[in-house]
CSV table of C-alpha atoms in Angstrom, one decimal:
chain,number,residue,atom,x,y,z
A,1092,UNK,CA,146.8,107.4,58.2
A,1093,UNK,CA,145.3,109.8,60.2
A,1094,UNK,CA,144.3,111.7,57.1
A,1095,UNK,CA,142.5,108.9,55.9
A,1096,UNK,CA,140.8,108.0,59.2
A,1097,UNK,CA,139.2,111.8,58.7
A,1098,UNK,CA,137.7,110.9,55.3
A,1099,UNK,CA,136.6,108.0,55.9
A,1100,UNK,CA,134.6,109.2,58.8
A,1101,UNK,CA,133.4,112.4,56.7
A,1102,UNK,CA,132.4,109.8,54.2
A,1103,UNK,CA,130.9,107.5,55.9
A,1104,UNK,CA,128.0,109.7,56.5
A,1105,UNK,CA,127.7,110.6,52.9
A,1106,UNK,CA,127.6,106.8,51.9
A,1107,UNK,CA,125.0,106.4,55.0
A,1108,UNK,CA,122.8,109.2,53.5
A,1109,UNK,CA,123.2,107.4,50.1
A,1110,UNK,CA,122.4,104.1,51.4
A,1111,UNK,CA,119.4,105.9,53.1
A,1112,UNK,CA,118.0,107.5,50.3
A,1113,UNK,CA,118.2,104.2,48.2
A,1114,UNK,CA,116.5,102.5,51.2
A,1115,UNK,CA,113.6,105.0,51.4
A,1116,UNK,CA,113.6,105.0,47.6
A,1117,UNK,CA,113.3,101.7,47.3
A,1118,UNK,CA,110.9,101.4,50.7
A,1119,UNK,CA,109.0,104.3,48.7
A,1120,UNK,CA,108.6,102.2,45.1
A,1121,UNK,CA,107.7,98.9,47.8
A,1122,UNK,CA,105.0,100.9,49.5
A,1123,UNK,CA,103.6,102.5,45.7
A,1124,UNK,CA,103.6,99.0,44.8
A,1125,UNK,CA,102.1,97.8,47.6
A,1126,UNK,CA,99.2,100.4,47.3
A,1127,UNK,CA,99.0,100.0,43.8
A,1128,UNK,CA,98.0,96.6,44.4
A,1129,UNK,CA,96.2,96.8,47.2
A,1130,UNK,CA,94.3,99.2,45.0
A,1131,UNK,CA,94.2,96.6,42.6
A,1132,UNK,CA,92.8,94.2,45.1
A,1133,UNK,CA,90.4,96.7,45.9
A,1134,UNK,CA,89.0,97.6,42.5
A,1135,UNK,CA,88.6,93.9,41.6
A,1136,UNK,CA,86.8,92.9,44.7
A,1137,UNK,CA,84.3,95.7,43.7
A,1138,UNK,CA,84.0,94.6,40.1
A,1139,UNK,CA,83.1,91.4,41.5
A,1140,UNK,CA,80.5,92.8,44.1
A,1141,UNK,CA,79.1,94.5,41.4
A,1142,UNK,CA,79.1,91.4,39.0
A,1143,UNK,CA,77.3,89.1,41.9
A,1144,UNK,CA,74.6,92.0,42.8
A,1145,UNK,CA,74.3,92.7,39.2
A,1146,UNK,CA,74.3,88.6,38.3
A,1147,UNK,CA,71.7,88.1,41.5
A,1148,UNK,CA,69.6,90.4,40.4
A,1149,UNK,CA,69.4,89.2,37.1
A,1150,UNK,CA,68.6,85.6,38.6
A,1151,UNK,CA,65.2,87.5,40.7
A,1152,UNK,CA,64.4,88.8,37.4
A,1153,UNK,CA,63.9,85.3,35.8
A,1154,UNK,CA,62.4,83.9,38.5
A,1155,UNK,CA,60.1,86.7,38.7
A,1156,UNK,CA,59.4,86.6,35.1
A,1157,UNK,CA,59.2,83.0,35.3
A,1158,UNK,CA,56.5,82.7,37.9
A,1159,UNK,CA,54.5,85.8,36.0
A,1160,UNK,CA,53.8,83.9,32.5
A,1161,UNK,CA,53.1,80.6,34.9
A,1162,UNK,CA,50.3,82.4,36.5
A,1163,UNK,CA,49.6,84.1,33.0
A,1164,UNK,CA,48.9,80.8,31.5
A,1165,UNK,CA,46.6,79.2,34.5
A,1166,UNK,CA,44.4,82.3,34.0
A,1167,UNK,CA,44.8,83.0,30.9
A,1168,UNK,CA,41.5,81.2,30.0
A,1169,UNK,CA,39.8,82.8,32.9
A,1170,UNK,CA,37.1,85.6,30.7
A,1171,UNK,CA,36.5,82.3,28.6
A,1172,UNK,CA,35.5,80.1,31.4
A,1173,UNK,CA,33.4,82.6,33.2
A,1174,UNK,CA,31.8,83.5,30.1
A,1175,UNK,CA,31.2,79.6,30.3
A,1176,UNK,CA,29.5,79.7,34.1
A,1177,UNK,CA,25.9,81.1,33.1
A,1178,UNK,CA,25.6,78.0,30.3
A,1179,UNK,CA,26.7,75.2,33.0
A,1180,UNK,CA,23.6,77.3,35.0
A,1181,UNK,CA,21.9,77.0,32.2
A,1182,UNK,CA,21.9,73.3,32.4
A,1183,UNK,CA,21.9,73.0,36.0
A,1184,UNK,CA,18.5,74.1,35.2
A,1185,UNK,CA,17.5,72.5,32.4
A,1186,UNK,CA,18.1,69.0,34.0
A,1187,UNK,CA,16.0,69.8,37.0
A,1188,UNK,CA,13.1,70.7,34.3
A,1189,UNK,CA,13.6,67.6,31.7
A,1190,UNK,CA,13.1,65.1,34.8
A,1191,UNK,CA,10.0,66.5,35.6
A,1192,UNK,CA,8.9,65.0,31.7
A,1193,UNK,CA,10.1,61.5,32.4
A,1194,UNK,CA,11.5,61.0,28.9
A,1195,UNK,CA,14.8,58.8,29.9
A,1196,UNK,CA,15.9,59.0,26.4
A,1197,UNK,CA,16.2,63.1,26.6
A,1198,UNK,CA,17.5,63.2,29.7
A,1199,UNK,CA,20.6,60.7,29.1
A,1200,UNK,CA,21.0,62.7,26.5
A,1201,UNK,CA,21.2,66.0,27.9
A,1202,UNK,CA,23.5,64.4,30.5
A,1203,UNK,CA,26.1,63.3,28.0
A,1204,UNK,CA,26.4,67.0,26.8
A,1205,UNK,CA,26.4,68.5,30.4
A,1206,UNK,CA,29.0,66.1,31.8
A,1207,UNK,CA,31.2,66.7,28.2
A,1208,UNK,CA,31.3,70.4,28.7
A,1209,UNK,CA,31.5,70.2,32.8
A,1210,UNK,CA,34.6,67.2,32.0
A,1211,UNK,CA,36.0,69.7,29.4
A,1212,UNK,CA,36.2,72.9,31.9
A,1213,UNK,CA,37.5,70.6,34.7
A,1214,UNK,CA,40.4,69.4,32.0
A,1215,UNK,CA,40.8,73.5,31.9
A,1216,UNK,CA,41.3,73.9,35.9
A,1217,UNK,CA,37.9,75.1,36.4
A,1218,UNK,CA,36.8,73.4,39.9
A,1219,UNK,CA,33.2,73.5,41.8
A,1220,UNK,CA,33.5,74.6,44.8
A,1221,UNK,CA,31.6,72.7,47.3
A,1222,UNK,CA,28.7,74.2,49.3
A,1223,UNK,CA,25.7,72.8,51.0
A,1224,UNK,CA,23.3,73.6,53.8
A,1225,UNK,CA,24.4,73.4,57.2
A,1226,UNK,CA,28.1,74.5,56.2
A,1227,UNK,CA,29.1,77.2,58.2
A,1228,UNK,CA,29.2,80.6,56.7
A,1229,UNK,CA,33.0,82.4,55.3
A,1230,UNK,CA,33.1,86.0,53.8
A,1231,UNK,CA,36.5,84.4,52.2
A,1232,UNK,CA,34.5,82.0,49.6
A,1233,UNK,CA,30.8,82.5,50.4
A,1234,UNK,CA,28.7,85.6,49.3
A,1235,UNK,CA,25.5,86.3,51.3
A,1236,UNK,CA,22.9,87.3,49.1
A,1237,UNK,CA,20.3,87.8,51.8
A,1238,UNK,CA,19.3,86.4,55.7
A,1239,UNK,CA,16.7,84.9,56.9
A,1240,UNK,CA,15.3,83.9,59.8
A,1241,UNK,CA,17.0,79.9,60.8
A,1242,UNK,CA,14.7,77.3,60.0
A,1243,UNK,CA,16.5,75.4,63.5
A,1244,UNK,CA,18.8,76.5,65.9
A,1245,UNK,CA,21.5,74.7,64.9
A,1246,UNK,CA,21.6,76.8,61.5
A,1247,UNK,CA,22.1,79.6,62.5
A,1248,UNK,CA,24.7,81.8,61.1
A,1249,UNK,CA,25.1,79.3,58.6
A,1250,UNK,CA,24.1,78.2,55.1
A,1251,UNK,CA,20.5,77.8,54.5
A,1252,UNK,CA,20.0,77.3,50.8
A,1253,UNK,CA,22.3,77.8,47.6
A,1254,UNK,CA,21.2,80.4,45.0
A,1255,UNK,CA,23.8,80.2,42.6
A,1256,UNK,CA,27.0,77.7,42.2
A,1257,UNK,CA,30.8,79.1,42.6
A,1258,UNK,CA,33.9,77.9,40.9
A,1259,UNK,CA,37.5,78.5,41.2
A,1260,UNK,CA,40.4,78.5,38.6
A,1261,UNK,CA,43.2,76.7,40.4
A,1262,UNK,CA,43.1,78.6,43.6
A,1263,UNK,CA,41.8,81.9,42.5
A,1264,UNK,CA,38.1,81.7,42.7
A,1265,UNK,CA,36.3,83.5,39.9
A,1266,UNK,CA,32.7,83.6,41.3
A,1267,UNK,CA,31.8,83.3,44.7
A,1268,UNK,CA,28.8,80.8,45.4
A,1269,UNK,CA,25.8,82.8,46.2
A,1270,UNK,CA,23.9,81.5,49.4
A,1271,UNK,CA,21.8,82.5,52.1
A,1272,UNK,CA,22.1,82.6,55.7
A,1273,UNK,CA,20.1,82.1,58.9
A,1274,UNK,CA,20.2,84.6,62.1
């Protein structure tokens, strides 16, 4: 017996090195598996960083893009319609001359055409923009043409007279009304 109590003992560190070795082995694979999936993890919640970045960007684009061809198409008639100003002008002027001749007939007549064509632009988004004396005076809309000195107090640094009319295009104003100012 006493022989046998001797190797067990010398074998029971062998069989606890074993067991040891097994243990760290196996800790070891645990611990590569665990960073191989961790790793895994890892690489997947980047792909899907770079997906949403990639996918929000993507969504700017459109809205971008979007917002461009909506603006493209409310000015897109915008060289036509100022080419269109001088003739509206035109019959601004043209009205103030054929009701000097009294002939109701002509002047109905010319009406009809100038409120067709001003009806039709309006139908286009072109818009008047309002101005009349006594209004006060903003570098914003209004472009001084000259000063001169106020008929009243009350007008000056504001609009005296009208020279020529200014219209927008939705909110982008494509000529500037022309006036003159008092000091």
């Amino acid at each position: 017996m006493s022989t046998t109590n001797s190797e067990e003992i010398h074998n029971e560190p062998i069989v606890n090195a074993v067991e040891n070795e097994n243990e760290s082995a196996t800790a070891s694979a645990v611990a590569e598996e665990l960073s191989v999936e961790e790793q895994l993890k890892q690489d997947l919640e980047k792909e899907k960083d770079k997906y949403l970045r990639l996918f929000a960007e993507f969504e700017n684009y459109k809205r971008r893009t979007a917002k461009e061809r909506i603006d493209l198409f409310k000015t897109a008639n915008q060289e036509v319609l100022q080419s269109m100003l001088p003739v509206l002008d035109d019959f601004d002027r043209a009205m103030v001359e054929i009701v000097k001749s009294g002939d109701e007939n002509l002047i109905k007549g010319v009406q009809l055409i100038q409120h067709k064509l001003k009806d039709t632009l309006v139908a286009k988004g072109l818009e008047e923009i309002e101005v009349k004396a006594g209004d006060v005076f903003n570098a914003d809309i209004h472009e001084a043409i000259t000063q001169i000195p106020a008929p009243s107090e009350d007008l000056k640094g504001k609009i005296v007279d009208l020279i020529e009319k200014g219209y927008q295009l939705g909110t982008k104003i494509i000529r500037f009304p022309k006036v003159v100012i008092g000091s």
